[in-house]
Coordinates of C-alpha atoms and ligand atoms in Angstrom, one line a residue:
Chain G
M1 CA 0.0 0.0 0.0
S2 CA 3.0 2.2 0.4
D3 CA 3.1 3.1 -3.3
I4 CA -0.2 4.9 -3.0
P5 CA 0.5 8.6 -2.8
N6 CA -0.7 10.2 0.4
I7 CA -3.4 12.6 -0.8
R8 CA -4.5 15.2 1.6
F9 CA -8.2 15.9 1.3
R10 CA -9.0 19.5 1.7
P11 CA -12.5 20.8 2.4
A12 CA -13.6 23.4 -0.1
T13 CA -14.3 26.0 2.6
E14 CA -11.0 25.7 4.4
E15 CA -9.0 28.8 5.0
N16 CA -5.5 28.9 6.2
P17 CA -5.1 28.8 10.0
A18 CA -4.0 32.3 10.4
T19 CA -7.1 33.7 8.7
R20 CA -9.3 31.4 10.6
W21 CA -7.9 32.3 14.0
A22 CA -8.0 36.0 13.1
L23 CA -11.7 35.8 12.3
I24 CA -12.6 33.8 15.4
G25 CA -10.6 36.2 17.5
A26 CA -12.4 39.2 16.0
A27 CA -15.7 37.6 16.7
F28 CA -14.8 37.0 20.3
L29 CA -13.4 40.4 20.7
G30 CA -16.5 42.0 19.3
L31 CA -18.7 39.9 21.6
S32 CA -16.6 40.8 24.6
V33 CA -16.7 44.5 24.0
L34 CA -20.4 44.6 23.0
V35 CA -21.9 42.0 25.3
F36 CA -19.8 40.6 28.1
A37 CA -18.1 43.8 29.2
P38 CA -21.4 45.7 29.7
L39 CA -22.9 42.7 31.5
I40 CA -19.9 42.6 33.9
A41 CA -20.0 46.3 34.3
V42 CA -23.7 46.1 35.4
F43 CA -22.9 43.6 38.1
A44 CA -19.7 45.5 39.1
E45 CA -21.7 48.7 39.6
A46 CA -24.4 46.9 41.4
L47 CA -21.9 45.5 43.9
A48 CA -19.8 48.7 44.1
D49 CA -20.8 49.3 47.8
G50 CA -20.9 45.6 48.6
V51 CA -23.5 42.9 48.5
G52 CA -25.3 44.3 51.5
A53 CA -26.0 47.8 50.0
S54 CA -27.2 46.2 46.8
L55 CA -29.6 43.8 48.6
K56 CA -30.8 46.7 50.8
S57 CA -31.6 48.8 47.7
L58 CA -33.6 45.9 46.3
A59 CA -35.5 45.6 49.5
S60 CA -36.7 49.2 49.3
P61 CA -40.5 49.6 48.7
D62 CA -40.0 51.2 45.3
A63 CA -37.8 48.4 44.0
R64 CA -40.1 45.7 45.4
D65 CA -43.1 47.4 43.9
A66 CA -41.4 47.6 40.5
I67 CA -40.3 43.9 40.6
R68 CA -43.8 42.9 41.6
L69 CA -45.4 45.0 38.9
T70 CA -43.1 43.7 36.1
L71 CA -43.7 40.1 37.1
T72 CA -47.5 40.7 37.2
I73 CA -47.5 42.4 33.8
A74 CA -45.5 39.5 32.3
A75 CA -47.7 36.9 34.1
I76 CA -50.8 38.5 32.5
S77 CA -49.6 39.5 29.0
V78 CA -47.5 36.5 28.2
P79 CA -50.2 33.9 28.5
L80 CA -52.7 36.1 26.7
N81 CA -50.2 36.6 23.9
A82 CA -49.5 32.9 23.8
A83 CA -53.2 32.3 23.4
F84 CA -53.6 34.9 20.7
G85 CA -50.5 33.6 18.9
I86 CA -51.9 30.1 18.8
A87 CA -55.2 31.4 17.5
A88 CA -53.5 33.5 14.8
A89 CA -51.2 30.7 13.8
W90 CA -54.0 28.2 13.7
L91 CA -56.2 30.4 11.6
I92 CA -53.4 31.2 9.2
T93 CA -52.1 27.6 8.7
K94 CA -55.2 25.5 8.9
F95 CA -57.7 27.5 6.9
D96 CA -57.8 29.2 3.6
F97 CA -59.5 32.6 3.6
R98 CA -59.3 36.0 1.9
G99 CA -57.0 38.6 3.5
K100 CA -54.6 36.0 4.9
A101 CA -51.5 37.8 3.5
F102 CA -52.7 41.0 5.1
L103 CA -53.1 39.3 8.5
I104 CA -49.6 37.9 8.3
T105 CA -48.3 41.4 7.6
L106 CA -50.3 42.8 10.5
I107 CA -48.8 40.3 12.9
D108 CA -45.3 41.7 12.1
L109 CA -46.4 45.3 12.5
P110 CA -45.1 45.6 16.1
F111 CA -41.6 44.7 14.9
S112 CA -41.5 47.7 12.6
V113 CA -43.4 50.3 14.7
S114 CA -41.3 52.1 17.3
P115 CA -42.5 51.2 20.8
V116 CA -42.8 54.9 21.7
V117 CA -45.2 55.4 18.8
A118 CA -47.2 52.4 19.9
G119 CA -47.4 53.9 23.4
L120 CA -48.6 57.2 22.0
C121 CA -51.3 55.4 20.0
I122 CA -52.6 53.8 23.2
V123 CA -52.6 57.2 25.0
L124 CA -54.5 58.8 22.0
M125 CA -57.1 56.0 22.0
F126 CA -57.6 55.5 25.7
G127 CA -56.3 58.8 27.3
T128 CA -58.7 60.9 29.4
N129 CA -59.3 63.2 26.4
S130 CA -60.4 60.5 24.1
L131 CA -64.0 59.3 23.9
V132 CA -63.5 55.8 25.1
G133 CA -60.8 56.7 27.6
G134 CA -62.9 59.5 29.1
W135 CA -65.9 57.2 29.5
L136 CA -63.8 54.4 31.1
V137 CA -62.2 56.9 33.5
A138 CA -65.7 58.1 34.5
Q139 CA -66.6 54.5 35.2
G140 CA -63.5 54.2 37.4
Y141 CA -61.5 52.1 35.0
P142 CA -58.6 54.2 33.8
I143 CA -56.4 52.6 31.0
V144 CA -53.6 55.1 30.6
F145 CA -51.4 55.7 33.6
A146 CA -52.7 52.4 35.0
M147 CA -52.1 48.7 34.8
P148 CA -54.4 48.0 31.8
G149 CA -52.4 50.5 29.7
I150 CA -49.1 48.8 30.6
I151 CA -50.5 45.4 29.7
L152 CA -51.9 46.7 26.4
A153 CA -48.5 48.3 25.5
T154 CA -46.6 45.2 26.5
M155 CA -48.9 42.9 24.6
F156 CA -48.6 45.0 21.5
V157 CA -44.9 45.0 21.5
T158 CA -44.6 41.3 22.2
F159 CA -47.4 40.1 20.0
P160 CA -45.3 38.7 17.1
F161 CA -43.1 36.4 19.2
A162 CA -45.4 33.4 19.8
A163 CA -47.2 33.7 16.4
R164 CA -43.9 34.0 14.4
E165 CA -42.5 31.0 16.1
L166 CA -45.6 28.9 15.6
I167 CA -46.6 29.7 12.0
P168 CA -43.6 28.0 10.2
V169 CA -43.8 24.9 12.5
M170 CA -47.5 24.5 11.9
I171 CA -47.1 25.0 8.1
E172 CA -44.5 22.3 8.0
Q173 CA -46.6 19.9 10.0
G174 CA -49.6 20.3 7.7
R175 CA -53.2 19.4 8.3
A176 CA -53.1 15.7 7.9
E177 CA -52.9 14.7 11.5
E178 CA -55.8 17.0 12.5
E179 CA -57.8 15.5 9.6
A180 CA -57.0 12.0 10.8
A181 CA -58.2 12.9 14.3
L182 CA -61.5 14.2 12.8
T183 CA -62.1 11.1 10.8
L184 CA -61.5 9.1 14.0
G185 CA -64.5 10.9 15.5
A186 CA -62.7 13.5 17.6
S187 CA -64.3 17.0 17.9
G188 CA -62.4 20.1 16.7
W189 CA -61.7 21.0 20.3
R190 CA -60.4 17.6 21.2
T191 CA -58.3 17.5 18.1
F192 CA -56.7 20.8 19.1
W193 CA -55.9 19.6 22.7
T194 CA -54.7 16.1 21.8
V195 CA -53.1 16.6 18.4
T196 CA -52.3 20.2 17.5
L197 CA -51.1 21.5 20.9
P198 CA -48.8 18.5 21.7
N199 CA -47.2 18.9 18.2
I200 CA -46.3 22.5 18.7
R201 CA -45.5 22.4 22.5
W202 CA -41.7 23.1 22.2
A203 CA -42.2 25.8 19.6
L204 CA -44.8 27.4 21.8
L205 CA -42.5 27.3 24.8
Y206 CA -39.7 28.8 22.8
G207 CA -42.0 31.6 21.6
V208 CA -43.2 32.2 25.2
L209 CA -39.7 32.5 26.5
L210 CA -38.8 35.1 23.9
C211 CA -42.1 36.9 24.6
N212 CA -41.5 36.9 28.3
A213 CA -37.9 38.2 28.0
R214 CA -39.2 41.1 25.9
A215 CA -42.3 41.7 28.1
M216 CA -40.1 42.1 31.2
G217 CA -37.6 44.4 29.5
E218 CA -40.0 46.6 27.5
F219 CA -39.2 50.3 28.1
G220 CA -40.4 52.7 25.4
A221 CA -44.1 51.9 25.1
V222 CA -44.5 51.3 28.8
A223 CA -42.7 54.6 29.7
V224 CA -45.2 56.5 27.6
V225 CA -48.5 54.9 28.8
S226 CA -47.5 54.3 32.5
G227 CA -46.7 57.8 33.6
K228 CA -44.0 56.1 35.8
I229 CA -45.8 56.7 39.1
R230 CA -43.6 55.2 41.8
G231 CA -45.1 52.4 43.7
Q232 CA -48.0 52.2 41.2
T233 CA -47.1 52.1 37.6
A234 CA -43.3 52.1 37.5
T235 CA -42.0 48.8 36.1
M236 CA -38.5 47.6 36.5
P237 CA -37.0 49.2 33.4
T238 CA -38.7 52.5 34.0
T239 CA -37.6 52.5 37.7
I240 CA -34.1 51.7 36.7
E241 CA -34.1 54.8 34.5
M242 CA -35.5 57.0 37.2
L243 CA -33.0 55.8 39.8
Y244 CA -30.2 56.3 37.4
Q245 CA -31.3 59.9 36.6
E246 CA -31.3 60.5 40.4
Y247 CA -27.7 59.3 40.6
L248 CA -28.7 56.4 42.8
S249 CA -26.2 54.2 40.9
V250 CA -26.2 51.2 43.3
A251 CA -30.0 51.0 43.4
A252 CA -30.3 51.4 39.6
F253 CA -27.7 48.8 38.8
S254 CA -28.9 46.4 41.4
L255 CA -32.3 46.4 39.8
A256 CA -30.7 46.2 36.3
A257 CA -28.7 43.2 37.5
V258 CA -31.9 41.4 38.5
L259 CA -33.3 42.1 35.1
A260 CA -30.1 40.8 33.5
L261 CA -30.2 37.7 35.6
L262 CA -33.8 37.0 34.4
A263 CA -32.6 37.4 30.8
L264 CA -29.7 35.0 31.4
V265 CA -32.1 32.4 32.8
T266 CA -34.2 32.9 29.7
L267 CA -31.2 32.4 27.5
L268 CA -30.2 29.2 29.3
L269 CA -33.7 27.7 28.9
K270 CA -33.8 28.8 25.3
T271 CA -30.5 27.2 24.6
A272 CA -31.5 24.0 26.3
L273 CA -34.6 23.9 24.1
E274 CA -32.5 24.4 21.0
I275 CA -30.3 21.5 22.0
H276 CA -33.0 19.0 22.9
H277 CA -35.8 19.9 20.5
A278 CA -34.2 21.6 17.6
D279 CA -36.2 19.5 15.1
Q280 CA -39.4 20.9 16.4
L281 CA -38.5 24.6 16.5
A282 CA -38.9 27.1 13.7
A283 CA -35.9 29.1 14.8
S284 CA -33.5 26.2 14.0
H285 CA -34.9 26.0 10.4
R286 CA -34.4 29.7 9.9
A287 CA -30.8 29.6 11.0
Chain T
M1 CA -72.5 -0.5 3.0
H2 CA -73.8 0.6 -0.4
I3 CA -72.3 3.9 -1.5
E4 CA -73.9 6.1 -4.1
I5 CA -72.4 9.2 -5.6
D6 CA -75.0 11.2 -7.5
E7 CA -73.8 14.0 -9.8
I8 CA -71.0 15.1 -7.5
S9 CA -68.9 18.0 -8.7
K10 CA -66.2 20.0 -7.0
A11 CA -64.5 23.3 -7.9
F12 CA -61.5 24.8 -6.2
G13 CA -61.9 28.5 -7.1
T14 CA -61.9 28.4 -10.8
T15 CA -60.4 24.9 -11.3
A16 CA -62.9 22.1 -11.7
A17 CA -61.4 19.1 -9.8
L18 CA -64.5 17.0 -10.5
H19 CA -67.1 17.4 -13.2
P20 CA -70.4 15.9 -12.2
V21 CA -69.7 12.3 -11.6
S22 CA -72.0 9.5 -10.6
L23 CA -71.1 6.1 -9.2
S24 CA -72.9 3.3 -7.4
L25 CA -70.7 0.9 -5.4
P26 CA -72.2 -2.4 -4.2
S27 CA -71.9 -3.2 -0.5
G28 CA -68.7 -5.0 0.6
A29 CA -66.8 -4.4 -2.7
L30 CA -63.1 -3.6 -2.9
V31 CA -63.0 -0.7 -5.3
A32 CA -60.0 1.0 -7.0
L33 CA -60.1 4.6 -8.1
L34 CA -57.5 4.5 -10.9
G35 CA -56.2 7.5 -12.8
P36 CA -53.2 9.7 -13.6
S37 CA -52.1 12.5 -11.3
G38 CA -54.6 15.3 -11.0
S39 CA -57.5 13.3 -12.2
G40 CA -59.6 14.0 -9.0
K41 CA -59.2 10.7 -7.2
T42 CA -58.2 12.2 -3.8
T43 CA -60.9 14.8 -4.1
L44 CA -63.6 12.2 -4.6
L45 CA -62.2 10.1 -1.7
R46 CA -62.1 13.2 0.6
I47 CA -65.7 14.0 -0.4
L48 CA -66.8 10.5 0.6
G49 CA -64.9 10.8 3.9
G50 CA -66.5 14.2 4.7
L51 CA -63.1 16.1 4.6
E52 CA -64.2 18.1 1.6
F53 CA -67.7 19.2 0.6
P54 CA -69.0 18.9 -2.9
T55 CA -69.9 22.0 -5.0
S56 CA -73.0 20.2 -6.1
G57 CA -74.5 16.7 -6.0
R58 CA -75.4 14.2 -3.3
V59 CA -73.8 11.3 -1.5
R60 CA -75.9 8.4 -0.2
F61 CA -75.0 5.6 2.2
D62 CA -77.4 2.6 2.1
G63 CA -79.9 4.9 0.4
Q64 CA -79.8 7.5 3.1
D65 CA -78.6 11.0 2.2
A66 CA -75.2 11.6 3.7
T67 CA -74.2 14.8 2.0
G68 CA -74.6 16.9 5.0
L69 CA -73.1 14.5 7.5
T70 CA -69.9 15.8 9.3
V71 CA -66.7 14.0 9.0
Q72 CA -67.2 12.5 12.5
E73 CA -70.7 11.4 11.6
R74 CA -69.5 9.6 8.5
R75 CA -67.5 7.0 10.5
A76 CA -65.2 6.3 7.5
G77 CA -61.9 4.7 8.3
F78 CA -59.5 6.9 6.4
V79 CA -55.9 6.0 5.6
F80 CA -53.9 9.0 4.5
Q81 CA -51.3 9.0 1.8
S82 CA -48.5 9.9 4.2
Y83 CA -50.4 7.9 6.9
A84 CA -50.6 10.9 9.2
L85 CA -49.9 8.9 12.4
F86 CA -49.8 11.0 15.5
R87 CA -46.1 11.5 15.9
H88 CA -46.2 12.2 19.7
M89 CA -48.2 9.1 20.5
S90 CA -47.1 5.5 20.8
V91 CA -48.5 3.0 18.3
F92 CA -50.9 1.8 21.0
D93 CA -52.2 5.3 21.6
N94 CA -52.5 5.9 17.9
I95 CA -54.8 2.9 17.5
A96 CA -56.7 3.6 20.7
Y97 CA -57.3 7.3 19.7
G98 CA -60.7 6.8 18.0
L99 CA -62.1 4.7 20.8
K100 CA -61.0 7.2 23.5
A101 CA -62.6 10.0 21.5
R102 CA -66.0 8.5 21.7
P103 CA -68.6 10.2 24.0
R104 CA -68.6 8.8 27.5
A105 CA -71.7 6.7 27.0
S106 CA -70.4 4.6 24.2
R107 CA -66.7 4.7 25.2
P108 CA -65.3 1.2 26.0
T109 CA -63.6 0.7 29.3
R110 CA -59.8 0.9 29.5
E111 CA -59.4 -2.9 29.6
E112 CA -61.7 -3.2 26.6
I113 CA -59.7 -0.6 24.6
A114 CA -56.5 -2.5 25.4
R115 CA -58.0 -5.7 24.4
R116 CA -59.2 -4.3 21.0
V117 CA -55.9 -2.6 20.3
T118 CA -54.0 -5.9 21.0
K119 CA -56.4 -7.7 18.6
L120 CA -55.8 -5.1 15.9
L121 CA -52.1 -5.4 16.3
E122 CA -52.4 -9.1 15.8
L123 CA -54.6 -8.5 12.7
I124 CA -51.9 -6.4 11.1
Q125 CA -49.3 -9.0 12.2
L126 CA -47.3 -6.6 14.3
P127 CA -48.2 -7.8 17.8
D128 CA -45.1 -6.4 19.6
I129 CA -44.8 -2.8 18.4
G130 CA -47.5 -1.1 20.7
A131 CA -44.9 0.8 22.7
R132 CA -43.0 2.2 19.7
Y133 CA -43.4 5.6 18.2
P134 CA -44.2 6.2 14.5
S135 CA -40.7 7.5 13.9
Q136 CA -39.3 4.1 14.9
L137 CA -41.3 2.2 12.3
S138 CA -40.6 1.3 8.7
G139 CA -42.8 2.6 5.9
G140 CA -44.7 -0.7 5.6
Q141 CA -45.2 -0.9 9.3
R142 CA -46.6 2.7 9.4
Q143 CA -49.0 1.9 6.7
R144 CA -50.3 -1.1 8.6
V145 CA -50.6 0.9 11.9
A146 CA -52.6 3.5 10.0
L147 CA -54.9 0.8 8.7
A148 CA -55.3 -0.6 12.3
R149 CA -56.1 2.9 13.6
A150 CA -58.8 3.3 10.9
L151 CA -60.3 -0.1 11.7
A152 CA -60.4 0.6 15.4
I153 CA -63.4 2.9 15.1
E154 CA -65.4 0.0 13.6
P155 CA -65.9 2.1 10.4
R156 CA -68.8 1.8 8.0
M157 CA -66.3 1.9 5.1
L158 CA -62.6 2.0 4.5
L159 CA -61.1 4.8 2.4
L160 CA -57.4 4.6 1.5
D161 CA -55.4 7.3 -0.4
E162 CA -52.6 5.7 -2.3
P163 CA -52.0 3.2 0.6
F164 CA -48.9 1.7 -1.1
G165 CA -47.6 4.8 -2.7
A166 CA -44.4 5.4 -0.7
L167 CA -43.3 1.7 -0.5
D168 CA -40.9 -0.4 -2.5
A169 CA -42.1 -3.1 -4.9
K170 CA -41.7 -6.1 -2.6
V171 CA -43.4 -4.5 0.4
R172 CA -46.2 -3.3 -1.9
K173 CA -46.9 -6.9 -3.0
E174 CA -47.1 -8.1 0.6
L175 CA -49.3 -5.3 1.8
R176 CA -51.6 -5.7 -1.2
Q177 CA -52.4 -9.2 0.0
G178 CA -52.7 -7.9 3.5
L179 CA -55.4 -5.4 2.5
R180 CA -57.2 -8.1 0.5
D181 CA -57.2 -10.3 3.6
I182 CA -58.4 -7.6 5.9
H183 CA -61.1 -6.6 3.4
D184 CA -62.3 -10.3 3.2
T185 CA -62.3 -10.8 7.0
T186 CA -64.1 -7.5 7.8
G187 CA -66.4 -7.4 4.8
L188 CA -66.1 -3.6 4.7
S189 CA -66.9 -1.6 1.6
T190 CA -63.4 -0.4 0.7
I191 CA -62.2 2.2 -1.8
F192 CA -58.5 2.8 -2.5
V193 CA -56.9 5.3 -4.7
T194 CA -54.0 4.3 -7.0
H195 CA -52.4 5.4 -10.2
D196 CA -50.8 2.0 -10.7
Q197 CA -53.1 0.1 -13.2
E198 CA -51.5 -3.3 -12.3
E199 CA -52.3 -2.8 -8.6
A200 CA -55.9 -1.8 -9.4
M201 CA -56.4 -4.7 -11.7
E202 CA -54.9 -7.3 -9.4
L203 CA -56.5 -6.2 -6.2
A204 CA -59.9 -4.7 -6.9
D205 CA -63.3 -6.3 -7.5
L206 CA -64.3 -3.1 -9.3
V207 CA -62.1 -0.5 -11.0
V208 CA -63.2 3.1 -11.6
V209 CA -60.9 4.7 -14.2
M210 CA -60.8 8.5 -13.9
S211 CA -59.2 11.2 -16.0
M212 CA -59.4 15.0 -15.7
G213 CA -62.2 15.0 -13.2
R214 CA -64.4 12.6 -15.2
I215 CA -65.1 8.9 -14.9
E216 CA -64.0 7.1 -18.0
Q217 CA -65.1 3.6 -17.2
I218 CA -66.4 1.5 -14.4
G219 CA -66.1 -2.3 -14.5
K220 CA -64.5 -5.5 -13.3
P221 CA -60.8 -5.7 -14.1
Q222 CA -61.2 -8.4 -16.7
D223 CA -64.0 -6.4 -18.5
I224 CA -62.0 -3.3 -18.6
R225 CA -59.0 -5.2 -20.0
A226 CA -61.2 -6.9 -22.6
R227 CA -63.3 -3.9 -23.5
P228 CA -61.8 -0.5 -22.8
A229 CA -64.6 2.0 -23.2
T230 CA -62.5 4.9 -24.4
H231 CA -59.3 5.7 -26.1
F232 CA -57.9 7.0 -22.8
V233 CA -58.6 3.8 -21.0
R234 CA -57.0 1.7 -23.7
E235 CA -53.9 3.8 -23.5
F236 CA -53.8 4.0 -19.7
I237 CA -54.1 0.3 -19.0
S238 CA -51.6 -0.7 -21.7
A239 CA -49.0 1.7 -20.2
Ligands
LIG301 N1 -57.2 22.2 -1.9 C1 -57.1 22.4 -3.3 N2 -57.1 23.7 -3.7 C2 -57.0 23.9 -5.1 N3 -57.0 23.0 -6.0 C3 -57.0 21.7 -5.6 C4 -57.0 21.3 -4.2 N4 -57.0 20.0 -4.1 C5 -57.0 19.5 -5.4 N5 -57.0 20.5 -6.3 C6 -56.9 20.4 -7.8 O1 -57.9 19.5 -8.1 C7 -57.5 18.6 -9.1 C8 -57.6 17.1 -8.7 O2 -56.8 16.9 -7.6 P1 -56.7 15.5 -6.8 O3 -55.8 15.7 -5.6 O4 -58.0 15.0 -6.5 O5 -55.9 14.6 -7.9 P2 -55.4 13.1 -7.7 O6 -56.1 12.3 -8.8 O7 -55.5 12.6 -6.3 O8 -53.9 13.3 -8.1 P3 -52.6 12.6 -7.5 O9 -52.5 11.2 -8.1 O10 -51.5 13.4 -8.0 O11 -52.7 12.5 -6.0 C9 -56.1 19.0 -9.4 O12 -56.1 19.8 -10.6 C10 -55.6 19.8 -8.2 O13 -54.7 20.8 -8.6
LIG302 MG1 -54.1 12.2 -4.8

């Protein structure tokens, strides 16, 4: 066998090692400067006066109210958006009707509209000076500068996440399994719970995670509609900004660190989903 | 069950998938819908199963008008072209699905369901695969599980869309005999779609030749071979 020349197979995309390492190095450098450094800075600033001071600032009534409000908003708007997302994706993928293309465009609208504009629209529609808003205030149900407005703003901004994740998955899966369930005598409702929902469960969870991360972090739209009333309508992001404006650096960054930690947990869960259920996620097909 | 199709037509937007077609299928027959791609075979089968509604015309089962019956009320055992097994359920749960979906009053007990599923697994000669998932089965095994799932609901008729379409020649031959045997033991009126004339001629009691949304000829295999009614039929069965 020694007379066979030793041919080295070279993949078509191979670059020489120097180029490769330079590129990888540049990517890591960019990531460090843009992502890791700020993240570390947030935690460093939060702990500048020690763990005790940081924890004490988080225990203050304002911080606790902000955390509670943000978690409440997420707990209400994320499930609602998950439900709307499923409904929209179901409608778009399982039925043929006129105006479908328009509906798909509409779902993406929040991605292209500035959150501040969205917030202003809500104020215009439901503010005290508007017809609907004035009437609701008179009945004792204010929307703007109150919880309902914040929920509306959050839901508008996060609406596309669940639907966008579900539509490609549901298109790929087709209608055959649902039709099979119907021929076997299952009602539409039963078909949904026993066939459709189990088939999209990982994609749905993925969409919900993204939706939740954005819901807790939303600033622009919420800042406009909430009025940022301390202890009442100030969420975590708006409270962070107010504390920072008042030079309460430890308090601002401690709250920011909590928000960042929540984001990191989301990221970990998201990555775990990507590793274990890649085949059932739309995101992995897009990549 | 005697199946009657009376002047059924179907249009999708501006395309006519079926021109008015009429057909009377005797109870207990094994019928092949034979025709080239796009001739309307699937459309006709889905109309019978209640998955599609005709633009005009009527369907009658044993003389009773069934046109308005919902897909659930039709009680047709439907085997889909790609089998459409529930991917997140075991084979056992797939087959049990129709029984569990019944209203409480007519739903068998858990033991009874298990007994029936076991019997169906024996009928399709795959007694040991109940715990497996569809992704762990071969194409031929999937097809047989889909058949068992359709049979579990004690259907009034069996409708199969290209049941052997995605399989290699050897498995096709085996499963053909399997379908014949199951048809003969259950005595169910059975309609299967195929574009393979040899398959239709060998397996069916009655062959319906279709082309471009029309029925070209209906007859026993030997009659169609001996006396093709139209130029199209002669060309198609000699291909
Ligand atoms: N949902 C639909 N929307 C629009 N047109 C359709 C639809 N389903 C079928 N058609 C059209 O109806 C005609 C008949 O289709 P059908 O699926 O019944 O053919 P087929 O005989 O089953 O063909 P194949 O052997 O390729 O499966 C075709 O022209 C097809 O394009
Ligand atoms: Mg077809």
